[in-house]
Amino acid sequence: MKILIMNGPNLNRLGRREPSVYGTATMDDCLDDLRRRFADVELAYFQSNSEGALIDRLQAAADDGTEGIVLNAGAYTHTSVALHDAIRSIDVPVVEVHLSNIYAREDFRHRSYLSPVCRGTICGFGMRSYALAVEALTEEAPPARRQQ
Ligand code: DQA
């Protein structure tokens, strides 16, 4: 199965960014862990600080054989109608993830423009949020594609 992990703005600074909120592990640590845990899954990674680049990558994923997307859109989660529309426009299931529990934080983080068009949302489990999302996507895949 081919899964794309996507991170939005400021998530390239994981490990150094507000460690009390986001922890000290880097995204490379997270990807190493995911590749170990899901050895049979082909995992691609894309990060951008730009909304347009994230939209371009979502659109490309619709045509490159990607079967599931794990998306942490960072702050664009709370602002972007354009990302909402992009997710809506593709047939690939998208799982929204957040490291922090956005509902236990500031009010402006309580609204997600993406949740209504995502297959599901996982938040609050730190880096484990990504693993839980990959697990959800692989378990939902048609039986022929499931790991044995
Ligand atoms: C985040 C939560 C967002 O509110 C914030 O803007 C981020 C990270 C998270 O993973 O907890 O950049 O998506």
Short mmCIF file of N, CA and C and ligand atoms in Angstrom, two decimals:
data_model
loop_
_atom_site.label_atom_id
_atom_site.label_comp_id
_atom_site.label_asym_id
_atom_site.label_seq_id
_atom_site.Cartn_x
_atom_site.Cartn_y
_atom_site.Cartn_z
N MET A 1 0.84 -1.19 0.00
CA MET A 1 0.00 0.00 0.00
C MET A 1 0.88 1.25 0.00
N LYS A 2 0.42 2.28 -0.71
CA LYS A 2 1.23 3.50 -0.84
C LYS A 2 0.55 4.64 -0.05
N ILE A 3 1.24 5.12 0.96
CA ILE A 3 0.68 6.18 1.83
C ILE A 3 1.58 7.40 1.81
N LEU A 4 0.96 8.54 1.74
CA LEU A 4 1.71 9.81 1.76
C LEU A 4 1.48 10.52 3.09
N ILE A 5 2.58 10.85 3.76
CA ILE A 5 2.50 11.64 4.99
C ILE A 5 2.78 13.09 4.60
N MET A 6 1.89 13.99 4.97
CA MET A 6 2.08 15.40 4.61
C MET A 6 2.06 16.30 5.84
N ASN A 7 3.02 17.20 5.90
CA ASN A 7 3.07 18.17 7.00
C ASN A 7 3.03 19.58 6.45
N GLY A 8 2.31 20.44 7.13
CA GLY A 8 2.20 21.84 6.73
C GLY A 8 3.17 22.74 7.48
N PRO A 9 2.83 24.01 7.58
CA PRO A 9 3.76 25.02 8.05
C PRO A 9 4.29 24.80 9.47
N ASN A 10 5.58 25.09 9.60
CA ASN A 10 6.31 25.06 10.87
C ASN A 10 6.59 23.65 11.40
N LEU A 11 6.06 22.65 10.72
CA LEU A 11 6.29 21.28 11.20
C LEU A 11 7.67 20.77 10.77
N ASN A 12 8.35 21.52 9.91
CA ASN A 12 9.76 21.21 9.61
C ASN A 12 10.64 21.51 10.82
N ARG A 13 10.11 22.22 11.80
CA ARG A 13 10.90 22.58 12.99
C ARG A 13 10.61 21.65 14.18
N LEU A 14 9.92 20.55 13.93
CA LEU A 14 9.64 19.61 15.03
C LEU A 14 10.95 19.17 15.67
N GLY A 15 10.92 19.10 16.98
CA GLY A 15 12.15 18.76 17.72
C GLY A 15 12.73 20.01 18.37
N ARG A 16 12.55 21.15 17.66
CA ARG A 16 13.05 22.42 18.20
C ARG A 16 11.92 23.38 18.51
N ARG A 17 10.76 23.12 17.90
CA ARG A 17 9.63 24.05 18.02
C ARG A 17 8.81 23.72 19.27
N GLU A 18 8.68 24.68 20.18
CA GLU A 18 7.84 24.50 21.37
C GLU A 18 7.84 23.06 21.88
N PRO A 19 9.00 22.57 22.36
CA PRO A 19 9.06 21.16 22.78
C PRO A 19 8.07 20.80 23.87
N SER A 20 7.65 21.79 24.67
CA SER A 20 6.68 21.45 25.73
C SER A 20 5.31 21.09 25.14
N VAL A 21 5.05 21.55 23.92
CA VAL A 21 3.78 21.23 23.26
C VAL A 21 3.95 20.05 22.29
N TYR A 22 5.05 20.11 21.50
CA TYR A 22 5.19 19.15 20.39
C TYR A 22 6.24 18.07 20.62
N GLY A 23 6.93 18.12 21.77
CA GLY A 23 7.93 17.09 22.07
C GLY A 23 9.29 17.40 21.46
N THR A 24 10.23 16.50 21.67
CA THR A 24 11.61 16.75 21.22
C THR A 24 12.01 15.87 20.03
N ALA A 25 11.15 14.94 19.65
CA ALA A 25 11.48 14.08 18.50
C ALA A 25 11.34 14.88 17.21
N THR A 26 12.17 14.56 16.23
CA THR A 26 12.09 15.22 14.93
C THR A 26 11.18 14.40 14.01
N MET A 27 10.83 14.99 12.88
CA MET A 27 10.00 14.24 11.92
C MET A 27 10.79 13.08 11.34
N ASP A 28 12.12 13.23 11.23
CA ASP A 28 12.94 12.09 10.76
C ASP A 28 12.82 10.92 11.73
N ASP A 29 12.83 11.23 13.04
CA ASP A 29 12.64 10.16 14.04
C ASP A 29 11.31 9.47 13.80
N CYS A 30 10.29 10.28 13.59
CA CYS A 30 8.93 9.76 13.40
C CYS A 30 8.87 8.87 12.15
N LEU A 31 9.48 9.35 11.05
CA LEU A 31 9.43 8.57 9.80
C LEU A 31 10.20 7.27 9.93
N ASP A 32 11.35 7.31 10.65
CA ASP A 32 12.12 6.06 10.90
C ASP A 32 11.24 5.05 11.61
N ASP A 33 10.53 5.54 12.64
CA ASP A 33 9.67 4.67 13.43
C ASP A 33 8.54 4.09 12.56
N LEU A 34 7.94 4.96 11.74
CA LEU A 34 6.83 4.50 10.88
C LEU A 34 7.33 3.45 9.89
N ARG A 35 8.53 3.69 9.32
CA ARG A 35 9.06 2.74 8.31
C ARG A 35 9.40 1.40 8.95
N ARG A 36 9.80 1.44 10.23
CA ARG A 36 10.06 0.19 10.96
C ARG A 36 8.74 -0.55 11.24
N ARG A 37 7.78 0.21 11.72
CA ARG A 37 6.50 -0.42 12.11
C ARG A 37 5.68 -0.91 10.94
N PHE A 38 5.75 -0.15 9.85
CA PHE A 38 4.92 -0.49 8.68
C PHE A 38 5.84 -0.81 7.50
N ALA A 39 6.62 -1.87 7.70
CA ALA A 39 7.65 -2.21 6.72
C ALA A 39 7.05 -2.53 5.35
N ASP A 40 5.81 -3.01 5.32
CA ASP A 40 5.21 -3.38 4.03
C ASP A 40 4.51 -2.22 3.34
N VAL A 41 4.49 -1.08 4.00
CA VAL A 41 3.81 0.08 3.41
C VAL A 41 4.85 0.97 2.74
N GLU A 42 4.53 1.44 1.55
CA GLU A 42 5.42 2.39 0.88
C GLU A 42 5.05 3.79 1.38
N LEU A 43 5.94 4.38 2.18
CA LEU A 43 5.63 5.67 2.80
C LEU A 43 6.39 6.80 2.12
N ALA A 44 5.66 7.78 1.63
CA ALA A 44 6.30 8.97 1.06
C ALA A 44 6.06 10.12 2.03
N TYR A 45 6.93 11.13 1.97
CA TYR A 45 6.79 12.26 2.90
C TYR A 45 6.91 13.57 2.13
N PHE A 46 6.06 14.51 2.50
CA PHE A 46 6.13 15.84 1.89
C PHE A 46 5.82 16.89 2.95
N GLN A 47 6.66 17.92 3.01
CA GLN A 47 6.39 19.03 3.94
C GLN A 47 6.51 20.34 3.18
N SER A 48 5.60 21.26 3.45
CA SER A 48 5.76 22.60 2.91
C SER A 48 5.16 23.62 3.86
N ASN A 49 5.75 24.81 3.83
CA ASN A 49 5.20 25.92 4.60
C ASN A 49 4.16 26.70 3.78
N SER A 50 3.98 26.28 2.52
CA SER A 50 3.10 27.03 1.61
C SER A 50 1.80 26.30 1.34
N GLU A 51 0.72 27.02 1.43
CA GLU A 51 -0.61 26.44 1.20
C GLU A 51 -0.72 25.89 -0.23
N GLY A 52 -0.24 26.67 -1.20
CA GLY A 52 -0.36 26.25 -2.61
C GLY A 52 0.41 24.96 -2.88
N ALA A 53 1.59 24.84 -2.29
CA ALA A 53 2.40 23.62 -2.51
C ALA A 53 1.70 22.40 -1.91
N LEU A 54 1.03 22.59 -0.79
CA LEU A 54 0.29 21.48 -0.17
C LEU A 54 -0.88 21.06 -1.07
N ILE A 55 -1.54 22.06 -1.65
CA ILE A 55 -2.66 21.76 -2.56
C ILE A 55 -2.15 21.03 -3.80
N ASP A 56 -1.02 21.51 -4.36
CA ASP A 56 -0.45 20.84 -5.54
C ASP A 56 -0.12 19.38 -5.23
N ARG A 57 0.42 19.14 -4.03
CA ARG A 57 0.81 17.76 -3.68
C ARG A 57 -0.42 16.87 -3.48
N LEU A 58 -1.48 17.43 -2.88
CA LEU A 58 -2.72 16.66 -2.73
C LEU A 58 -3.28 16.28 -4.10
N GLN A 59 -3.26 17.25 -5.02
CA GLN A 59 -3.78 16.98 -6.36
C GLN A 59 -2.94 15.93 -7.07
N ALA A 60 -1.62 16.02 -6.90
CA ALA A 60 -0.73 15.04 -7.55
C ALA A 60 -0.98 13.65 -6.99
N ALA A 61 -1.27 13.57 -5.69
CA ALA A 61 -1.50 12.28 -5.04
C ALA A 61 -2.71 11.56 -5.63
N ALA A 62 -3.64 12.34 -6.18
CA ALA A 62 -4.84 11.74 -6.76
C ALA A 62 -4.49 10.91 -8.00
N ASP A 63 -3.33 11.21 -8.62
CA ASP A 63 -2.97 10.55 -9.89
C ASP A 63 -1.70 9.73 -9.82
N ASP A 64 -1.07 9.62 -8.66
CA ASP A 64 0.22 8.91 -8.63
C ASP A 64 0.17 7.57 -7.89
N GLY A 65 -1.05 7.07 -7.68
CA GLY A 65 -1.18 5.75 -7.06
C GLY A 65 -1.24 5.78 -5.54
N THR A 66 -1.21 6.96 -4.96
CA THR A 66 -1.32 7.08 -3.50
C THR A 66 -2.69 6.55 -3.06
N GLU A 67 -2.67 5.70 -2.01
CA GLU A 67 -3.94 5.09 -1.59
C GLU A 67 -4.47 5.65 -0.28
N GLY A 68 -3.67 6.45 0.41
CA GLY A 68 -4.11 7.07 1.64
C GLY A 68 -3.16 8.21 1.99
N ILE A 69 -3.70 9.23 2.63
CA ILE A 69 -2.89 10.40 3.00
C ILE A 69 -3.08 10.69 4.48
N VAL A 70 -1.97 10.93 5.17
CA VAL A 70 -1.99 11.38 6.56
C VAL A 70 -1.57 12.84 6.52
N LEU A 71 -2.47 13.72 6.93
CA LEU A 71 -2.20 15.15 6.76
C LEU A 71 -2.22 15.90 8.08
N ASN A 72 -1.08 16.51 8.43
CA ASN A 72 -1.06 17.49 9.51
C ASN A 72 -0.86 18.84 8.83
N ALA A 73 -1.92 19.57 8.67
CA ALA A 73 -1.85 20.85 7.93
C ALA A 73 -1.43 22.01 8.82
N GLY A 74 -1.05 21.71 10.08
CA GLY A 74 -0.62 22.78 10.98
C GLY A 74 -1.70 23.85 11.07
N ALA A 75 -1.27 25.11 11.08
CA ALA A 75 -2.21 26.21 11.27
C ALA A 75 -3.21 26.36 10.13
N TYR A 76 -2.87 25.83 8.93
CA TYR A 76 -3.84 25.92 7.82
C TYR A 76 -5.12 25.14 8.12
N THR A 77 -5.02 24.19 9.05
CA THR A 77 -6.20 23.45 9.49
C THR A 77 -7.33 24.42 9.87
N HIS A 78 -6.93 25.50 10.52
CA HIS A 78 -7.91 26.41 11.12
C HIS A 78 -8.29 27.58 10.21
N THR A 79 -7.70 27.61 9.00
CA THR A 79 -7.93 28.78 8.13
C THR A 79 -8.28 28.44 6.69
N SER A 80 -7.96 27.23 6.22
CA SER A 80 -7.88 27.05 4.78
C SER A 80 -9.09 26.39 4.11
N VAL A 81 -9.89 27.22 3.49
CA VAL A 81 -10.98 26.72 2.65
C VAL A 81 -10.38 26.04 1.41
N ALA A 82 -9.23 26.55 0.96
CA ALA A 82 -8.60 25.99 -0.24
C ALA A 82 -8.14 24.55 -0.01
N LEU A 83 -7.60 24.25 1.17
CA LEU A 83 -7.22 22.86 1.48
C LEU A 83 -8.47 21.98 1.63
N HIS A 84 -9.50 22.54 2.25
CA HIS A 84 -10.78 21.83 2.35
C HIS A 84 -11.24 21.40 0.95
N ASP A 85 -11.23 22.36 0.02
CA ASP A 85 -11.69 22.07 -1.34
C ASP A 85 -10.80 21.04 -2.03
N ALA A 86 -9.48 21.14 -1.79
CA ALA A 86 -8.54 20.20 -2.43
C ALA A 86 -8.80 18.78 -1.95
N ILE A 87 -9.00 18.62 -0.64
CA ILE A 87 -9.25 17.28 -0.09
C ILE A 87 -10.55 16.73 -0.67
N ARG A 88 -11.53 17.60 -0.74
CA ARG A 88 -12.84 17.23 -1.29
C ARG A 88 -12.78 16.80 -2.74
N SER A 89 -11.81 17.37 -3.45
CA SER A 89 -11.76 17.14 -4.90
C SER A 89 -11.07 15.84 -5.28
N ILE A 90 -10.44 15.16 -4.30
CA ILE A 90 -9.72 13.92 -4.65
C ILE A 90 -10.43 12.72 -4.01
N ASP A 91 -10.17 11.55 -4.60
CA ASP A 91 -10.83 10.34 -4.10
C ASP A 91 -10.01 9.62 -3.04
N VAL A 92 -8.77 10.03 -2.84
CA VAL A 92 -7.90 9.35 -1.87
C VAL A 92 -8.35 9.71 -0.44
N PRO A 93 -8.51 8.71 0.45
CA PRO A 93 -8.89 9.05 1.83
C PRO A 93 -7.78 9.80 2.57
N VAL A 94 -8.19 10.84 3.28
CA VAL A 94 -7.23 11.65 4.03
C VAL A 94 -7.57 11.55 5.52
N VAL A 95 -6.56 11.23 6.34
CA VAL A 95 -6.74 11.25 7.79
C VAL A 95 -6.05 12.51 8.31
N GLU A 96 -6.80 13.33 9.01
CA GLU A 96 -6.26 14.56 9.61
C GLU A 96 -5.57 14.19 10.92
N VAL A 97 -4.35 14.64 11.11
CA VAL A 97 -3.68 14.38 12.39
C VAL A 97 -3.12 15.68 12.99
N HIS A 98 -3.03 15.66 14.31
CA HIS A 98 -2.35 16.72 15.06
C HIS A 98 -1.60 16.07 16.20
N LEU A 99 -0.43 16.60 16.47
CA LEU A 99 0.34 16.10 17.62
C LEU A 99 -0.35 16.47 18.92
N SER A 100 -0.78 17.72 18.99
CA SER A 100 -1.41 18.20 20.23
C SER A 100 -2.92 17.98 20.16
N ASN A 101 -3.55 18.04 21.32
CA ASN A 101 -5.01 17.98 21.37
C ASN A 101 -5.52 19.40 21.11
N ILE A 102 -5.91 19.66 19.86
CA ILE A 102 -6.27 21.03 19.48
C ILE A 102 -7.49 21.53 20.26
N TYR A 103 -8.30 20.61 20.79
CA TYR A 103 -9.50 21.02 21.53
C TYR A 103 -9.20 21.40 22.97
N ALA A 104 -7.98 21.11 23.41
CA ALA A 104 -7.58 21.49 24.77
C ALA A 104 -6.71 22.74 24.74
N ARG A 105 -6.63 23.38 23.57
CA ARG A 105 -5.77 24.56 23.42
C ARG A 105 -6.64 25.81 23.16
N GLU A 106 -6.02 26.84 22.57
CA GLU A 106 -6.73 28.10 22.35
C GLU A 106 -7.99 27.89 21.50
N ASP A 107 -8.97 28.76 21.71
CA ASP A 107 -10.23 28.64 20.97
C ASP A 107 -10.03 28.61 19.45
N PHE A 108 -9.06 29.42 18.96
CA PHE A 108 -8.91 29.49 17.50
C PHE A 108 -8.45 28.16 16.90
N ARG A 109 -7.97 27.25 17.74
CA ARG A 109 -7.56 25.93 17.22
C ARG A 109 -8.71 24.92 17.27
N HIS A 110 -9.84 25.31 17.82
CA HIS A 110 -10.93 24.34 17.98
C HIS A 110 -11.68 24.10 16.67
N ARG A 111 -11.50 25.02 15.72
CA ARG A 111 -12.20 24.84 14.45
C ARG A 111 -11.25 24.26 13.41
N SER A 112 -11.68 23.16 12.80
CA SER A 112 -10.92 22.60 11.68
C SER A 112 -11.77 22.69 10.43
N TYR A 113 -11.20 23.33 9.40
CA TYR A 113 -11.88 23.37 8.10
C TYR A 113 -11.73 22.05 7.36
N LEU A 114 -10.84 21.19 7.89
CA LEU A 114 -10.52 19.96 7.16
C LEU A 114 -11.32 18.75 7.64
N SER A 115 -11.65 18.73 8.95
CA SER A 115 -12.32 17.55 9.51
C SER A 115 -13.54 17.10 8.70
N PRO A 116 -14.40 18.02 8.25
CA PRO A 116 -15.61 17.57 7.55
C PRO A 116 -15.34 16.81 6.25
N VAL A 117 -14.15 17.01 5.66
CA VAL A 117 -13.88 16.33 4.39
C VAL A 117 -12.81 15.24 4.53
N CYS A 118 -12.40 14.98 5.78
CA CYS A 118 -11.42 13.92 6.01
C CYS A 118 -12.13 12.63 6.42
N ARG A 119 -11.44 11.52 6.21
CA ARG A 119 -12.00 10.21 6.60
C ARG A 119 -12.16 10.14 8.11
N GLY A 120 -11.21 10.77 8.83
CA GLY A 120 -11.27 10.80 10.29
C GLY A 120 -10.17 11.71 10.80
N THR A 121 -10.19 11.94 12.11
CA THR A 121 -9.21 12.84 12.72
C THR A 121 -8.59 12.17 13.95
N ILE A 122 -7.28 12.32 14.09
CA ILE A 122 -6.59 11.80 15.27
C ILE A 122 -5.75 12.94 15.83
N CYS A 123 -5.96 13.28 17.09
CA CYS A 123 -5.15 14.36 17.64
C CYS A 123 -4.84 14.12 19.11
N GLY A 124 -3.71 14.64 19.54
CA GLY A 124 -3.40 14.61 20.96
C GLY A 124 -2.44 13.52 21.39
N PHE A 125 -1.95 12.72 20.46
CA PHE A 125 -1.09 11.59 20.84
C PHE A 125 0.37 11.81 20.44
N GLY A 126 0.76 13.05 20.24
CA GLY A 126 2.13 13.33 19.85
C GLY A 126 2.44 12.62 18.54
N MET A 127 3.69 12.16 18.42
CA MET A 127 4.11 11.48 17.18
C MET A 127 3.28 10.22 16.92
N ARG A 128 2.71 9.65 18.00
CA ARG A 128 1.90 8.43 17.81
C ARG A 128 0.65 8.71 16.97
N SER A 129 0.24 9.97 16.89
CA SER A 129 -0.92 10.31 16.05
C SER A 129 -0.70 9.84 14.61
N TYR A 130 0.56 9.97 14.12
CA TYR A 130 0.85 9.56 12.73
C TYR A 130 0.72 8.04 12.58
N ALA A 131 1.26 7.30 13.58
CA ALA A 131 1.21 5.83 13.50
C ALA A 131 -0.24 5.34 13.56
N LEU A 132 -1.04 5.99 14.41
CA LEU A 132 -2.45 5.59 14.52
C LEU A 132 -3.18 5.84 13.20
N ALA A 133 -2.82 6.92 12.54
CA ALA A 133 -3.46 7.25 11.25
C ALA A 133 -3.04 6.24 10.17
N VAL A 134 -1.76 5.88 10.13
CA VAL A 134 -1.31 4.89 9.14
C VAL A 134 -2.01 3.56 9.41
N GLU A 135 -2.10 3.21 10.69
CA GLU A 135 -2.78 1.96 11.06
C GLU A 135 -4.23 1.98 10.57
N ALA A 136 -4.91 3.09 10.79
CA ALA A 136 -6.31 3.20 10.37
C ALA A 136 -6.43 3.02 8.85
N LEU A 137 -5.53 3.65 8.10
CA LEU A 137 -5.60 3.56 6.64
C LEU A 137 -5.28 2.15 6.15
N THR A 138 -4.28 1.51 6.76
CA THR A 138 -3.91 0.16 6.28
C THR A 138 -5.00 -0.84 6.64
N GLU A 139 -5.64 -0.66 7.78
CA GLU A 139 -6.68 -1.61 8.17
C GLU A 139 -7.95 -1.45 7.35
N GLU A 140 -8.11 -0.28 6.78
CA GLU A 140 -9.30 -0.06 5.95
C GLU A 140 -9.12 -0.46 4.51
N ALA A 141 -7.85 -0.68 4.14
CA ALA A 141 -7.58 -0.99 2.73
C ALA A 141 -8.25 -2.31 2.37
N PRO A 142 -8.58 -2.49 1.08
CA PRO A 142 -9.17 -3.76 0.66
C PRO A 142 -8.25 -4.92 1.09
N PRO A 143 -8.82 -6.10 1.44
CA PRO A 143 -8.06 -7.21 2.00
C PRO A 143 -6.79 -7.53 1.22
N ALA A 144 -6.84 -7.49 -0.11
CA ALA A 144 -5.67 -7.85 -0.91
C ALA A 144 -4.49 -6.97 -0.60
N ARG A 145 -4.73 -5.75 -0.13
CA ARG A 145 -3.63 -4.83 0.12
C ARG A 145 -3.17 -4.83 1.56
N ARG A 146 -3.93 -5.51 2.43
CA ARG A 146 -3.56 -5.50 3.84
C ARG A 146 -2.27 -6.25 4.09
N GLN A 147 -1.54 -5.81 5.13
CA GLN A 147 -0.34 -6.56 5.54
C GLN A 147 -0.80 -7.89 6.10
N GLN A 148 -0.02 -8.94 5.88
CA GLN A 148 -0.39 -10.25 6.45
C GLN A 148 -0.04 -10.28 7.92
C1 DQA B 1 -0.80 21.22 15.06
C2 DQA B 1 -1.85 22.06 15.79
C3 DQA B 1 -2.07 23.37 15.07
O1 DQA B 1 -3.02 24.15 15.78
C4 DQA B 1 -0.79 24.16 14.98
O2 DQA B 1 -0.99 25.34 14.23
C5 DQA B 1 0.33 23.35 14.39
C6 DQA B 1 0.49 21.98 14.85
C7 DQA B 1 -0.46 19.93 15.84
O3 DQA B 1 0.12 19.03 15.23
O4 DQA B 1 -0.75 19.82 17.03
O5 DQA B 1 1.14 23.85 13.63
O6 DQA B 1 -1.33 20.83 13.81
#
